[in-house]
C-alpha cells in the first residue's frame, strides 16, 4: 500500500476540492483525507501508478506538489535539516561576502557548488578566503538584519518535537549561524563548520575537517544509532548538492525548492509548499500543528 500526498502552497491554498477525489478514482484509491482545506490532502492506493511522473508534471503547472510513499512508517522519529536556503531564506556566506564587498562573486560560486558543479570543500575554502579581515562583529549584524526564517520551519520543528522526534540542523555553513538559528527554531542540536577568527577579525579559514556532504550522512547515521533506530526512521530536507547524501539515505528525503540537479535525484520534491509540507507528508493535519511562542 502507498499514500499519495497532494500539497499546495499555504499562501495560494489552491488545491481544488475535486482534485484529490478525481485522482483517487483514477488510481483506484480510497476516499481522500483532508489535512488542511485548500492546502493538503492524501489518499491510499494499493500499487504505485505507472503514470505518476506525468501526473506530477501536470500538477506542477498548477502549483501542486505530489508525493507517493509507502503507507507504513511515514511518521519519523528524526528530522535532519539543512540550514541555508532551507530553514532560512538566505545563504549566510553570500550575505557575509556582500558585507565584505565580494557579494556577486561569492554568490556565483555558491550557486554552482549547490548545483553540484564544483567540489564543495574547494568552493567553501575559496569563498571563505575572501572573508579575510572582515570584522567578526559583522556576523551578528547579518543575523540581525539579513537572516529570515523560512515559512513553516518553526511549526515543523515544534510539531515533530511535540510528537517525540529528535531534530538536528546540519549545515555546510557556519556554527556562528546554526547556533542562533537552532536556538530560534528549537532544534535539539546543530552541526556546521567553524569560522576562525583572531583579534576580532575573520582569518579567511575554517576549522578542519570541513563539514560537507559526507559529514551530513555521518550525522544522520550517528544520530540514528544514538537513538537506537536507523536512517529509515528519519525525514531529511535540503536544497543543495551537499544535501543529496542524507536525502537519499533517509526514509523520507525531501528536496525543498531545490536546485534542478538535486531535485532530479531526490525521492520527494516540494517546489510549491513550504516547510509544513514535511508535516503533511507524514500525515499530520493542520490541527496537529504546534506553533511555538515567539522568542
GROMACS .gro file of C-alpha atoms in nm:
model
  295
    1UNK     CA    1   0.000   0.000   0.000
    2UNK     CA    2   0.104   0.356  -0.071
    3UNK     CA    3  -0.009   0.701   0.038
    4UNK     CA    4  -0.048   0.979  -0.217
    5UNK     CA    5   0.002   1.334  -0.084
    6UNK     CA    6  -0.118   1.645  -0.265
    7UNK     CA    7   0.022   1.970  -0.127
    8UNK     CA    8  -0.022   2.333  -0.232
    9UNK     CA    9   0.149   2.649  -0.117
   10UNK     CA   10  -0.026   2.771   0.201
   11UNK     CA   11  -0.018   3.121   0.057
   12UNK     CA   12  -0.208   3.010  -0.254
   13UNK     CA   13  -0.426   2.741  -0.092
   14UNK     CA   14  -0.529   2.639  -0.443
   15UNK     CA   15  -0.580   2.263  -0.400
   16UNK     CA   16  -0.918   2.226  -0.567
   17UNK     CA   17  -1.173   2.031  -0.364
   18UNK     CA   18  -1.240   1.792  -0.654
   19UNK     CA   19  -0.877   1.715  -0.741
   20UNK     CA   20  -0.791   1.459  -0.469
   21UNK     CA   21  -1.113   1.266  -0.528
   22UNK     CA   22  -1.068   1.264  -0.903
   23UNK     CA   23  -0.710   1.142  -0.879
   24UNK     CA   24  -0.806   0.880  -0.620
   25UNK     CA   25  -1.073   0.747  -0.856
   26UNK     CA   26  -0.826   0.744  -1.146
   27UNK     CA   27  -0.575   0.540  -0.943
   28UNK     CA   28  -0.827   0.317  -0.765
   29UNK     CA   29  -0.759   0.476  -0.430
   30UNK     CA   30  -0.951   0.525  -0.108
   31UNK     CA   31  -1.154   0.833  -0.024
   32UNK     CA   32  -0.925   1.134   0.030
   33UNK     CA   33  -0.844   1.264   0.377
   34UNK     CA   34  -0.814   1.642   0.402
   35UNK     CA   35  -0.522   1.758   0.618
   36UNK     CA   36  -0.577   2.128   0.553
   37UNK     CA   37  -0.855   2.279   0.338
   38UNK     CA   38  -0.718   2.402   0.007
   39UNK     CA   39  -0.362   2.307   0.105
   40UNK     CA   40  -0.313   1.934   0.167
   41UNK     CA   41  -0.496   1.607   0.117
   42UNK     CA   42  -0.396   1.240   0.096
   43UNK     CA   43  -0.536   0.902  -0.002
   44UNK     CA   44  -0.415   0.542  -0.008
   45UNK     CA   45  -0.362   0.321  -0.313
   46UNK     CA   46  -0.275  -0.047  -0.348
   47UNK     CA   47   0.001  -0.012  -0.608
   48UNK     CA   48   0.221   0.269  -0.736
   49UNK     CA   49   0.070   0.407  -1.061
   50UNK     CA   50   0.261   0.386  -1.388
   51UNK     CA   51   0.174   0.743  -1.487
   52UNK     CA   52   0.288   0.907  -1.160
   53UNK     CA   53   0.566   1.109  -1.328
   54UNK     CA   54   0.331   1.250  -1.590
   55UNK     CA   55   0.069   1.339  -1.329
   56UNK     CA   56   0.341   1.502  -1.117
   57UNK     CA   57   0.446   1.717  -1.413
   58UNK     CA   58   0.087   1.813  -1.491
   59UNK     CA   59   0.023   1.914  -1.131
   60UNK     CA   60   0.338   2.125  -1.120
   61UNK     CA   61   0.187   2.352  -1.385
   62UNK     CA   62  -0.094   2.445  -1.145
   63UNK     CA   63   0.127   2.476  -0.837
   64UNK     CA   64   0.052   2.143  -0.670
   65UNK     CA   65   0.317   1.907  -0.532
   66UNK     CA   66   0.262   1.530  -0.547
   67UNK     CA   67   0.441   1.264  -0.342
   68UNK     CA   68   0.386   0.888  -0.322
   69UNK     CA   69   0.526   0.699  -0.022
   70UNK     CA   70   0.484   0.355   0.135
   71UNK     CA   71   0.184   0.361   0.367
   72UNK     CA   72   0.363   0.237   0.680
   73UNK     CA   73   0.616   0.426   0.889
   74UNK     CA   74   0.553   0.773   0.750
   75UNK     CA   75   0.584   0.947   1.086
   76UNK     CA   76   0.954   0.981   1.150
   77UNK     CA   77   1.150   0.992   1.473
   78UNK     CA   78   1.426   1.214   1.334
   79UNK     CA   79   1.422   1.544   1.144
   80UNK     CA   80   1.757   1.632   0.988
   81UNK     CA   81   1.762   1.962   0.802
   82UNK     CA   82   1.995   2.181   0.602
   83UNK     CA   83   2.003   2.548   0.705
   84UNK     CA   84   2.089   2.783   0.417
   85UNK     CA   85   1.800   2.830   0.171
   86UNK     CA   86   1.611   2.559   0.360
   87UNK     CA   87   1.541   2.655   0.721
   88UNK     CA   88   1.636   3.015   0.644
   89UNK     CA   89   1.579   3.216   0.329
   90UNK     CA   90   1.942   3.310   0.265
   91UNK     CA   91   2.292   3.169   0.209
   92UNK     CA   92   2.488   3.303   0.506
   93UNK     CA   93   2.822   3.305   0.326
   94UNK     CA   94   2.673   3.515   0.047
   95UNK     CA   95   2.548   3.769   0.299
   96UNK     CA   96   2.889   3.788   0.471
   97UNK     CA   97   3.060   3.823   0.134
   98UNK     CA   98   2.826   4.104   0.039
   99UNK     CA   99   2.932   4.288   0.353
  100UNK     CA  100   3.295   4.229   0.253
  101UNK     CA  101   3.238   4.364  -0.099
  102UNK     CA  102   3.252   4.029  -0.279
  103UNK     CA  103   2.880   3.954  -0.296
  104UNK     CA  104   2.821   3.871  -0.665
  105UNK     CA  105   3.147   3.676  -0.695
  106UNK     CA  106   3.074   3.455  -0.396
  107UNK     CA  107   2.705   3.413  -0.481
  108UNK     CA  108   2.802   3.277  -0.823
  109UNK     CA  109   3.037   3.022  -0.664
  110UNK     CA  110   2.769   2.924  -0.410
  111UNK     CA  111   2.511   2.865  -0.682
  112UNK     CA  112   2.748   2.640  -0.877
  113UNK     CA  113   2.852   2.447  -0.565
  114UNK     CA  114   2.492   2.388  -0.457
  115UNK     CA  115   2.407   2.266  -0.807
  116UNK     CA  116   2.687   2.010  -0.783
  117UNK     CA  117   2.911   2.177  -1.043
  118UNK     CA  118   3.202   2.238  -0.802
  119UNK     CA  119   3.375   2.040  -0.528
  120UNK     CA  120   3.211   2.156  -0.205
  121UNK     CA  121   3.527   2.169   0.009
  122UNK     CA  122   3.722   2.359  -0.254
  123UNK     CA  123   3.437   2.602  -0.317
  124UNK     CA  124   3.394   2.670   0.055
  125UNK     CA  125   3.766   2.726   0.105
  126UNK     CA  126   3.776   2.970  -0.188
  127UNK     CA  127   3.476   3.168  -0.065
  128UNK     CA  128   3.587   3.184   0.299
  129UNK     CA  129   3.928   3.316   0.191
  130UNK     CA  130   3.752   3.625   0.056
  131UNK     CA  131   3.618   3.698   0.406
  132UNK     CA  132   3.966   3.754   0.548
  133UNK     CA  133   3.988   4.060   0.776
  134UNK     CA  134   3.610   4.104   0.790
  135UNK     CA  135   3.522   4.212   1.146
  136UNK     CA  136   3.380   3.920   1.343
  137UNK     CA  137   3.104   4.152   1.466
  138UNK     CA  138   2.957   4.152   1.114
  139UNK     CA  139   2.819   3.805   1.184
  140UNK     CA  140   2.582   3.943   1.448
  141UNK     CA  141   2.486   4.225   1.213
  142UNK     CA  142   2.400   3.980   0.932
  143UNK     CA  143   2.196   3.767   1.172
  144UNK     CA  144   2.002   4.069   1.295
  145UNK     CA  145   1.949   4.246   0.965
  146UNK     CA  146   1.953   3.990   0.685
  147UNK     CA  147   1.856   3.642   0.801
  148UNK     CA  148   1.490   3.540   0.787
  149UNK     CA  149   1.333   3.211   0.891
  150UNK     CA  150   1.175   3.008   0.610
  151UNK     CA  151   0.794   2.977   0.629
  152UNK     CA  152   0.670   2.678   0.826
  153UNK     CA  153   1.002   2.597   0.989
  154UNK     CA  154   0.902   2.679   1.345
  155UNK     CA  155   0.584   2.468   1.314
  156UNK     CA  156   0.779   2.179   1.160
  157UNK     CA  157   1.034   2.161   1.441
  158UNK     CA  158   0.786   2.222   1.723
  159UNK     CA  159   0.530   1.971   1.594
  160UNK     CA  160   0.782   1.694   1.540
  161UNK     CA  161   0.937   1.750   1.882
  162UNK     CA  162   0.593   1.752   2.043
  163UNK     CA  163   0.538   1.406   1.893
  164UNK     CA  164   0.868   1.271   2.021
  165UNK     CA  165   1.102   1.333   1.729
  166UNK     CA  166   1.466   1.441   1.758
  167UNK     CA  167   1.562   1.740   1.545
  168UNK     CA  168   1.906   1.825   1.406
  169UNK     CA  169   2.022   2.122   1.200
  170UNK     CA  170   2.320   2.009   0.991
  171UNK     CA  171   2.480   2.269   0.766
  172UNK     CA  172   2.777   2.316   0.539
  173UNK     CA  173   2.764   2.674   0.664
  174UNK     CA  174   2.889   2.809   0.991
  175UNK     CA  175   2.825   2.744   1.361
  176UNK     CA  176   2.800   3.117   1.424
  177UNK     CA  177   2.472   3.098   1.233
  178UNK     CA  178   2.348   2.746   1.310
  179UNK     CA  179   2.373   2.814   1.682
  180UNK     CA  180   2.141   3.114   1.655
  181UNK     CA  181   1.901   2.951   1.406
  182UNK     CA  182   1.883   2.625   1.602
  183UNK     CA  183   1.806   2.814   1.922
  184UNK     CA  184   1.543   3.028   1.749
  185UNK     CA  185   1.363   2.731   1.591
  186UNK     CA  186   1.409   2.487   1.880
  187UNK     CA  187   1.636   2.224   1.722
  188UNK     CA  188   1.783   1.969   1.961
  189UNK     CA  189   2.131   2.000   1.811
  190UNK     CA  190   2.325   2.169   1.533
  191UNK     CA  191   2.640   2.092   1.338
  192UNK     CA  192   2.832   2.313   1.095
  193UNK     CA  193   3.175   2.450   1.008
  194UNK     CA  194   3.357   2.688   1.239
  195UNK     CA  195   3.476   3.020   1.102
  196UNK     CA  196   3.815   3.103   1.250
  197UNK     CA  197   3.885   3.449   1.387
  198UNK     CA  198   4.177   3.626   1.552
  199UNK     CA  199   4.182   3.963   1.724
  200UNK     CA  200   3.819   4.024   1.629
  201UNK     CA  201   3.862   3.959   1.258
  202UNK     CA  202   3.799   3.656   1.038
  203UNK     CA  203   4.116   3.479   0.926
  204UNK     CA  204   3.976   3.355   0.596
  205UNK     CA  205   3.984   2.993   0.713
  206UNK     CA  206   3.751   2.737   0.870
  207UNK     CA  207   3.842   2.470   1.121
  208UNK     CA  208   3.921   2.134   0.966
  209UNK     CA  209   3.783   1.891   0.868
  210UNK     CA  210   3.523   2.069   0.657
  211UNK     CA  211   3.165   1.955   0.714
  212UNK     CA  212   3.022   1.874   0.372
  213UNK     CA  213   2.814   1.605   0.205
  214UNK     CA  214   2.966   1.304   0.380
  215UNK     CA  215   2.956   1.473   0.719
  216UNK     CA  216   2.579   1.518   0.680
  217UNK     CA  217   2.544   1.148   0.603
  218UNK     CA  218   2.759   1.068   0.905
  219UNK     CA  219   2.545   1.296   1.123
  220UNK     CA  220   2.228   1.113   1.021
  221UNK     CA  221   2.389   0.772   1.077
  222UNK     CA  222   2.529   0.872   1.416
  223UNK     CA  223   2.208   1.031   1.541
  224UNK     CA  224   2.000   0.730   1.435
  225UNK     CA  225   2.240   0.489   1.608
  226UNK     CA  226   2.240   0.701   1.923
  227UNK     CA  227   1.860   0.690   1.931
  228UNK     CA  228   1.855   0.315   1.871
  229UNK     CA  229   1.695   0.342   1.529
  230UNK     CA  230   1.800   0.366   1.163
  231UNK     CA  231   1.811   0.640   0.897
  232UNK     CA  232   1.489   0.486   0.760
  233UNK     CA  233   1.319   0.650   1.059
  234UNK     CA  234   1.429   0.999   0.951
  235UNK     CA  235   1.295   1.271   0.728
  236UNK     CA  236   1.570   1.481   0.570
  237UNK     CA  237   1.532   1.813   0.389
  238UNK     CA  238   1.768   2.027   0.187
  239UNK     CA  239   1.817   2.206  -0.142
  240UNK     CA  240   2.180   2.167  -0.246
  241UNK     CA  241   2.414   1.903  -0.384
  242UNK     CA  242   2.579   1.854  -0.045
  243UNK     CA  243   2.238   1.750   0.095
  244UNK     CA  244   2.186   1.467  -0.152
  245UNK     CA  245   2.362   1.203   0.055
  246UNK     CA  246   2.140   1.247   0.360
  247UNK     CA  247   1.830   1.298   0.142
  248UNK     CA  248   1.891   0.966  -0.031
  249UNK     CA  249   1.979   0.782   0.292
  250UNK     CA  250   1.677   0.896   0.494
  251UNK     CA  251   1.350   0.707   0.492
  252UNK     CA  252   1.187   1.022   0.354
  253UNK     CA  253   1.423   1.252   0.165
  254UNK     CA  254   1.280   1.587   0.058
  255UNK     CA  255   1.431   1.829  -0.194
  256UNK     CA  256   1.268   2.158  -0.094
  257UNK     CA  257   1.270   2.432  -0.361
  258UNK     CA  258   1.592   2.262  -0.466
  259UNK     CA  259   1.845   2.310  -0.742
  260UNK     CA  260   1.734   2.116  -1.055
  261UNK     CA  261   2.010   1.856  -1.041
  262UNK     CA  262   1.929   1.790  -0.675
  263UNK     CA  263   1.554   1.766  -0.724
  264UNK     CA  264   1.604   1.517  -1.007
  265UNK     CA  265   1.779   1.275  -0.769
  266UNK     CA  266   1.554   1.313  -0.463
  267UNK     CA  267   1.276   1.079  -0.350
  268UNK     CA  268   1.033   1.363  -0.284
  269UNK     CA  269   1.026   1.707  -0.447
  270UNK     CA  270   0.845   2.001  -0.290
  271UNK     CA  271   0.852   2.300  -0.520
  272UNK     CA  272   0.541   2.489  -0.408
  273UNK     CA  273   0.470   2.404  -0.043
  274UNK     CA  274   0.668   2.544   0.248
  275UNK     CA  275   0.831   2.353   0.535
  276UNK     CA  276   0.492   2.246   0.671
  277UNK     CA  277   0.481   2.016   0.367
  278UNK     CA  278   0.710   1.784   0.565
  279UNK     CA  279   0.435   1.752   0.825
  280UNK     CA  280   0.166   1.682   0.565
  281UNK     CA  281   0.395   1.418   0.412
  282UNK     CA  282   0.393   1.240   0.748
  283UNK     CA  283   0.015   1.256   0.778
  284UNK     CA  284  -0.009   1.542   1.026
  285UNK     CA  285  -0.311   1.763   0.979
  286UNK     CA  286  -0.319   2.137   1.025
  287UNK     CA  287  -0.498   2.087   1.358
  288UNK     CA  288  -0.197   1.885   1.480
  289UNK     CA  289   0.050   2.169   1.422
  290UNK     CA  290   0.227   2.316   1.721
  291UNK     CA  291   0.325   2.684   1.692
  292UNK     CA  292   0.594   2.777   1.943
  293UNK     CA  293   0.567   3.107   2.129
  294UNK     CA  294   0.758   3.397   1.976
  295UNK     CA  295   1.113   3.415   2.118
   0.00000   0.00000   0.00000
